[in-house]
Amino acid sequence: MSTDLAHPDDHQEQLLVPLAAKDVAELGSDGEQLAALLATALHGLALLRTGRATAAELATAIEGTTGLLERLEAVRDASLRQPAAKDVSHADLAKAMHLESRATAQSRRRTLLNKPVGDLERWATGTVG
């Protein structure tokens, strides 16, 4: 999987995402979509570090980063809902989620499981109709 440069005039090397060919095939255009959102977020980060971002560029970075975060949260939430996730201890879950306490992890899991599955979670599992 590769992403096109944000600006074709830029003479930069591409950042490669190491991913097995079977994963690329399984993800299809969703993988390209995520790569494009990541590229937008990274471009925004570069602009922030140089201090040369325009308002329009910052708005684009915010939009891309928000889209990426929403999809990443959906992947995390869908992972928590998977039957195999019930075998993950609350301590291990807290560690995986970078939380201080297992009680917080338990509470977050319980809260998630009490909510209906959203469209982006269905997207994450490939079950969007």
PDB file of C-alpha atoms in Angstrom:
ATOM      1  CA  MET A   1       0.000   0.000   0.000  1.00  0.00           C
ATOM      2  CA  SER A   2       1.315   3.429  -0.800  1.00  0.00           C
ATOM      3  CA  THR A   3      -0.024   6.914  -0.647  1.00  0.00           C
ATOM      4  CA  ASP A   4       0.407   9.615  -3.244  1.00  0.00           C
ATOM      5  CA  LEU A   5       2.217  12.733  -2.179  1.00  0.00           C
ATOM      6  CA  ALA A   6      -0.111  15.408  -0.890  1.00  0.00           C
ATOM      7  CA  HIS A   7       1.458  17.821  -3.343  1.00  0.00           C
ATOM      8  CA  PRO A   8       2.887  16.291  -6.539  1.00  0.00           C
ATOM      9  CA  ASP A   9       5.451  19.123  -6.723  1.00  0.00           C
ATOM     10  CA  ASP A  10       7.053  17.977  -3.470  1.00  0.00           C
ATOM     11  CA  HIS A  11      10.160  15.906  -4.011  1.00  0.00           C
ATOM     12  CA  GLN A  12       9.913  13.797  -0.895  1.00  0.00           C
ATOM     13  CA  GLU A  13      10.317  10.147  -0.298  1.00  0.00           C
ATOM     14  CA  GLN A  14       7.164   8.259   0.561  1.00  0.00           C
ATOM     15  CA  LEU A  15       6.566   6.896   3.993  1.00  0.00           C
ATOM     16  CA  LEU A  16       5.808   3.197   3.654  1.00  0.00           C
ATOM     17  CA  VAL A  17       3.371   1.346   5.876  1.00  0.00           C
ATOM     18  CA  PRO A  18       4.673  -2.191   6.451  1.00  0.00           C
ATOM     19  CA  LEU A  19       1.657  -4.409   5.906  1.00  0.00           C
ATOM     20  CA  ALA A  20       1.375  -7.978   4.677  1.00  0.00           C
ATOM     21  CA  ALA A  21       0.007  -8.366   1.149  1.00  0.00           C
ATOM     22  CA  LYS A  22      -2.941 -10.408   2.429  1.00  0.00           C
ATOM     23  CA  ASP A  23      -3.850  -7.568   4.829  1.00  0.00           C
ATOM     24  CA  VAL A  24      -3.658  -5.021   2.000  1.00  0.00           C
ATOM     25  CA  ALA A  25      -5.931  -7.222  -0.107  1.00  0.00           C
ATOM     26  CA  GLU A  26      -8.408  -7.680   2.746  1.00  0.00           C
ATOM     27  CA  LEU A  27      -8.568  -3.959   3.493  1.00  0.00           C
ATOM     28  CA  GLY A  28      -8.947  -2.842  -0.108  1.00  0.00           C
ATOM     29  CA  SER A  29     -10.014   0.774  -0.459  1.00  0.00           C
ATOM     30  CA  ASP A  30     -10.503   1.104   3.307  1.00  0.00           C
ATOM     31  CA  GLY A  31      -6.746   0.729   3.738  1.00  0.00           C
ATOM     32  CA  GLU A  32      -6.145   3.433   1.156  1.00  0.00           C
ATOM     33  CA  GLN A  33      -8.659   5.666   2.936  1.00  0.00           C
ATOM     34  CA  LEU A  34      -6.873   5.223   6.267  1.00  0.00           C
ATOM     35  CA  ALA A  35      -3.492   5.820   4.636  1.00  0.00           C
ATOM     36  CA  ALA A  36      -4.795   9.058   3.092  1.00  0.00           C
ATOM     37  CA  LEU A  37      -6.133  10.225   6.468  1.00  0.00           C
ATOM     38  CA  LEU A  38      -2.822   9.381   8.115  1.00  0.00           C
ATOM     39  CA  ALA A  39      -0.969  11.279   5.378  1.00  0.00           C
ATOM     40  CA  THR A  40      -3.189  14.305   5.984  1.00  0.00           C
ATOM     41  CA  ALA A  41      -2.520  14.140   9.732  1.00  0.00           C
ATOM     42  CA  LEU A  42       1.241  13.791   9.184  1.00  0.00           C
ATOM     43  CA  HIS A  43       1.238  16.705   6.729  1.00  0.00           C
ATOM     44  CA  GLY A  44      -0.589  18.772   9.350  1.00  0.00           C
ATOM     45  CA  LEU A  45       2.012  17.784  11.930  1.00  0.00           C
ATOM     46  CA  ALA A  46       4.804  18.882   9.608  1.00  0.00           C
ATOM     47  CA  LEU A  47       3.045  22.208   9.023  1.00  0.00           C
ATOM     48  CA  LEU A  48       2.647  22.726  12.763  1.00  0.00           C
ATOM     49  CA  ARG A  49       6.340  22.093  13.314  1.00  0.00           C
ATOM     50  CA  THR A  50       7.356  24.597  10.662  1.00  0.00           C
ATOM     51  CA  GLY A  51       4.804  27.192  11.724  1.00  0.00           C
ATOM     52  CA  ARG A  52       3.831  27.854   8.111  1.00  0.00           C
ATOM     53  CA  ALA A  53       0.276  26.485   8.109  1.00  0.00           C
ATOM     54  CA  THR A  54      -2.541  28.538   6.670  1.00  0.00           C
ATOM     55  CA  ALA A  55      -6.008  28.462   8.206  1.00  0.00           C
ATOM     56  CA  ALA A  56      -7.229  26.275   5.330  1.00  0.00           C
ATOM     57  CA  GLU A  57      -4.342  23.830   5.807  1.00  0.00           C
ATOM     58  CA  LEU A  58      -5.046  23.632   9.531  1.00  0.00           C
ATOM     59  CA  ALA A  59      -8.730  22.972   8.836  1.00  0.00           C
ATOM     60  CA  THR A  60      -7.727  20.156   6.464  1.00  0.00           C
ATOM     61  CA  ALA A  61      -5.382  18.716   9.106  1.00  0.00           C
ATOM     62  CA  ILE A  62      -8.142  18.867  11.720  1.00  0.00           C
ATOM     63  CA  GLU A  63     -10.619  17.169   9.392  1.00  0.00           C
ATOM     64  CA  GLY A  64      -8.191  14.405   8.418  1.00  0.00           C
ATOM     65  CA  THR A  65      -7.054  13.820  11.980  1.00  0.00           C
ATOM     66  CA  THR A  66     -10.645  13.694  13.216  1.00  0.00           C
ATOM     67  CA  GLY A  67     -11.579  11.160  10.538  1.00  0.00           C
ATOM     68  CA  LEU A  68      -8.546   9.039  11.410  1.00  0.00           C
ATOM     69  CA  LEU A  69      -9.285   9.170  15.146  1.00  0.00           C
ATOM     70  CA  GLU A  70     -12.923   8.199  14.604  1.00  0.00           C
ATOM     71  CA  ARG A  71     -11.899   5.164  12.584  1.00  0.00           C
ATOM     72  CA  LEU A  72      -9.162   4.151  15.017  1.00  0.00           C
ATOM     73  CA  GLU A  73     -11.621   4.396  17.909  1.00  0.00           C
ATOM     74  CA  ALA A  74     -14.022   2.199  15.935  1.00  0.00           C
ATOM     75  CA  VAL A  75     -11.280  -0.415  15.442  1.00  0.00           C
ATOM     76  CA  ARG A  76     -10.546  -0.354  19.179  1.00  0.00           C
ATOM     77  CA  ASP A  77     -14.227  -0.566  20.126  1.00  0.00           C
ATOM     78  CA  ALA A  78     -14.942  -3.346  17.638  1.00  0.00           C
ATOM     79  CA  SER A  79     -11.931  -5.235  19.020  1.00  0.00           C
ATOM     80  CA  LEU A  80     -13.340  -4.933  22.533  1.00  0.00           C
ATOM     81  CA  ARG A  81     -16.658  -6.378  21.358  1.00  0.00           C
ATOM     82  CA  GLN A  82     -15.096  -9.454  19.747  1.00  0.00           C
ATOM     83  CA  PRO A  83     -15.816 -12.720  21.576  1.00  0.00           C
ATOM     84  CA  ALA A  84     -12.087 -13.346  22.104  1.00  0.00           C
ATOM     85  CA  ALA A  85     -11.781 -10.005  23.927  1.00  0.00           C
ATOM     86  CA  LYS A  86     -13.824 -11.369  26.831  1.00  0.00           C
ATOM     87  CA  ASP A  87     -10.772 -13.498  27.691  1.00  0.00           C
ATOM     88  CA  VAL A  88      -8.539 -10.428  28.101  1.00  0.00           C
ATOM     89  CA  SER A  89      -8.133  -9.636  31.802  1.00  0.00           C
ATOM     90  CA  HIS A  90      -9.060  -6.193  33.036  1.00  0.00           C
ATOM     91  CA  ALA A  91      -5.437  -5.672  34.069  1.00  0.00           C
ATOM     92  CA  ASP A  92      -4.214  -6.512  30.561  1.00  0.00           C
ATOM     93  CA  LEU A  93      -6.951  -4.367  29.072  1.00  0.00           C
ATOM     94  CA  ALA A  94      -5.906  -1.419  31.255  1.00  0.00           C
ATOM     95  CA  LYS A  95      -2.324  -1.852  30.075  1.00  0.00           C
ATOM     96  CA  ALA A  96      -3.397  -2.074  26.423  1.00  0.00           C
ATOM     97  CA  MET A  97      -5.542   1.066  26.774  1.00  0.00           C
ATOM     98  CA  HIS A  98      -2.826   2.948  28.720  1.00  0.00           C
ATOM     99  CA  LEU A  99      -5.017   3.276  31.791  1.00  0.00           C
ATOM    100  CA  GLU A 100      -3.863   3.470  35.397  1.00  0.00           C
ATOM    101  CA  SER A 101      -6.408   1.074  36.819  1.00  0.00           C
ATOM    102  CA  ARG A 102      -8.096  -2.138  35.860  1.00  0.00           C
ATOM    103  CA  ALA A 103     -11.329  -0.780  37.355  1.00  0.00           C
ATOM    104  CA  THR A 104     -11.307   2.022  34.776  1.00  0.00           C
ATOM    105  CA  ALA A 105     -10.751  -0.514  31.997  1.00  0.00           C
ATOM    106  CA  GLN A 106     -13.606  -2.639  33.327  1.00  0.00           C
ATOM    107  CA  SER A 107     -15.885   0.406  33.470  1.00  0.00           C
ATOM    108  CA  ARG A 108     -14.997   1.510  29.936  1.00  0.00           C
ATOM    109  CA  ARG A 109     -15.578  -1.982  28.573  1.00  0.00           C
ATOM    110  CA  ARG A 110     -18.931  -2.217  30.353  1.00  0.00           C
ATOM    111  CA  THR A 111     -19.979   1.218  29.046  1.00  0.00           C
ATOM    112  CA  LEU A 112     -19.038   0.231  25.499  1.00  0.00           C
ATOM    113  CA  LEU A 113     -20.868  -3.088  25.659  1.00  0.00           C
ATOM    114  CA  ASN A 114     -24.023  -1.307  26.830  1.00  0.00           C
ATOM    115  CA  LYS A 115     -24.023   0.941  23.748  1.00  0.00           C
ATOM    116  CA  PRO A 116     -25.324  -0.196  20.361  1.00  0.00           C
ATOM    117  CA  VAL A 117     -22.794  -0.948  17.641  1.00  0.00           C
ATOM    118  CA  GLY A 118     -22.253   2.147  15.502  1.00  0.00           C
ATOM    119  CA  ASP A 119     -21.723   2.524  11.773  1.00  0.00           C
ATOM    120  CA  LEU A 120     -17.964   2.955  12.086  1.00  0.00           C
ATOM    121  CA  GLU A 121     -17.698  -0.198  14.201  1.00  0.00           C
ATOM    122  CA  ARG A 122     -19.579  -2.040  11.460  1.00  0.00           C
ATOM    123  CA  TRP A 123     -17.149  -0.487   8.973  1.00  0.00           C
ATOM    124  CA  ALA A 124     -14.243  -1.773  11.094  1.00  0.00           C
ATOM    125  CA  THR A 125     -15.584  -5.332  11.025  1.00  0.00           C
ATOM    126  CA  GLY A 126     -16.523  -5.153   7.358  1.00  0.00           C
ATOM    127  CA  THR A 127     -20.213  -5.629   8.084  1.00  0.00           C
ATOM    128  CA  VAL A 128     -21.532  -2.343   6.719  1.00  0.00           C
ATOM    129  CA  GLY A 129     -24.580  -3.171   4.634  1.00  0.00           C
TER     130      GLY A 129
END
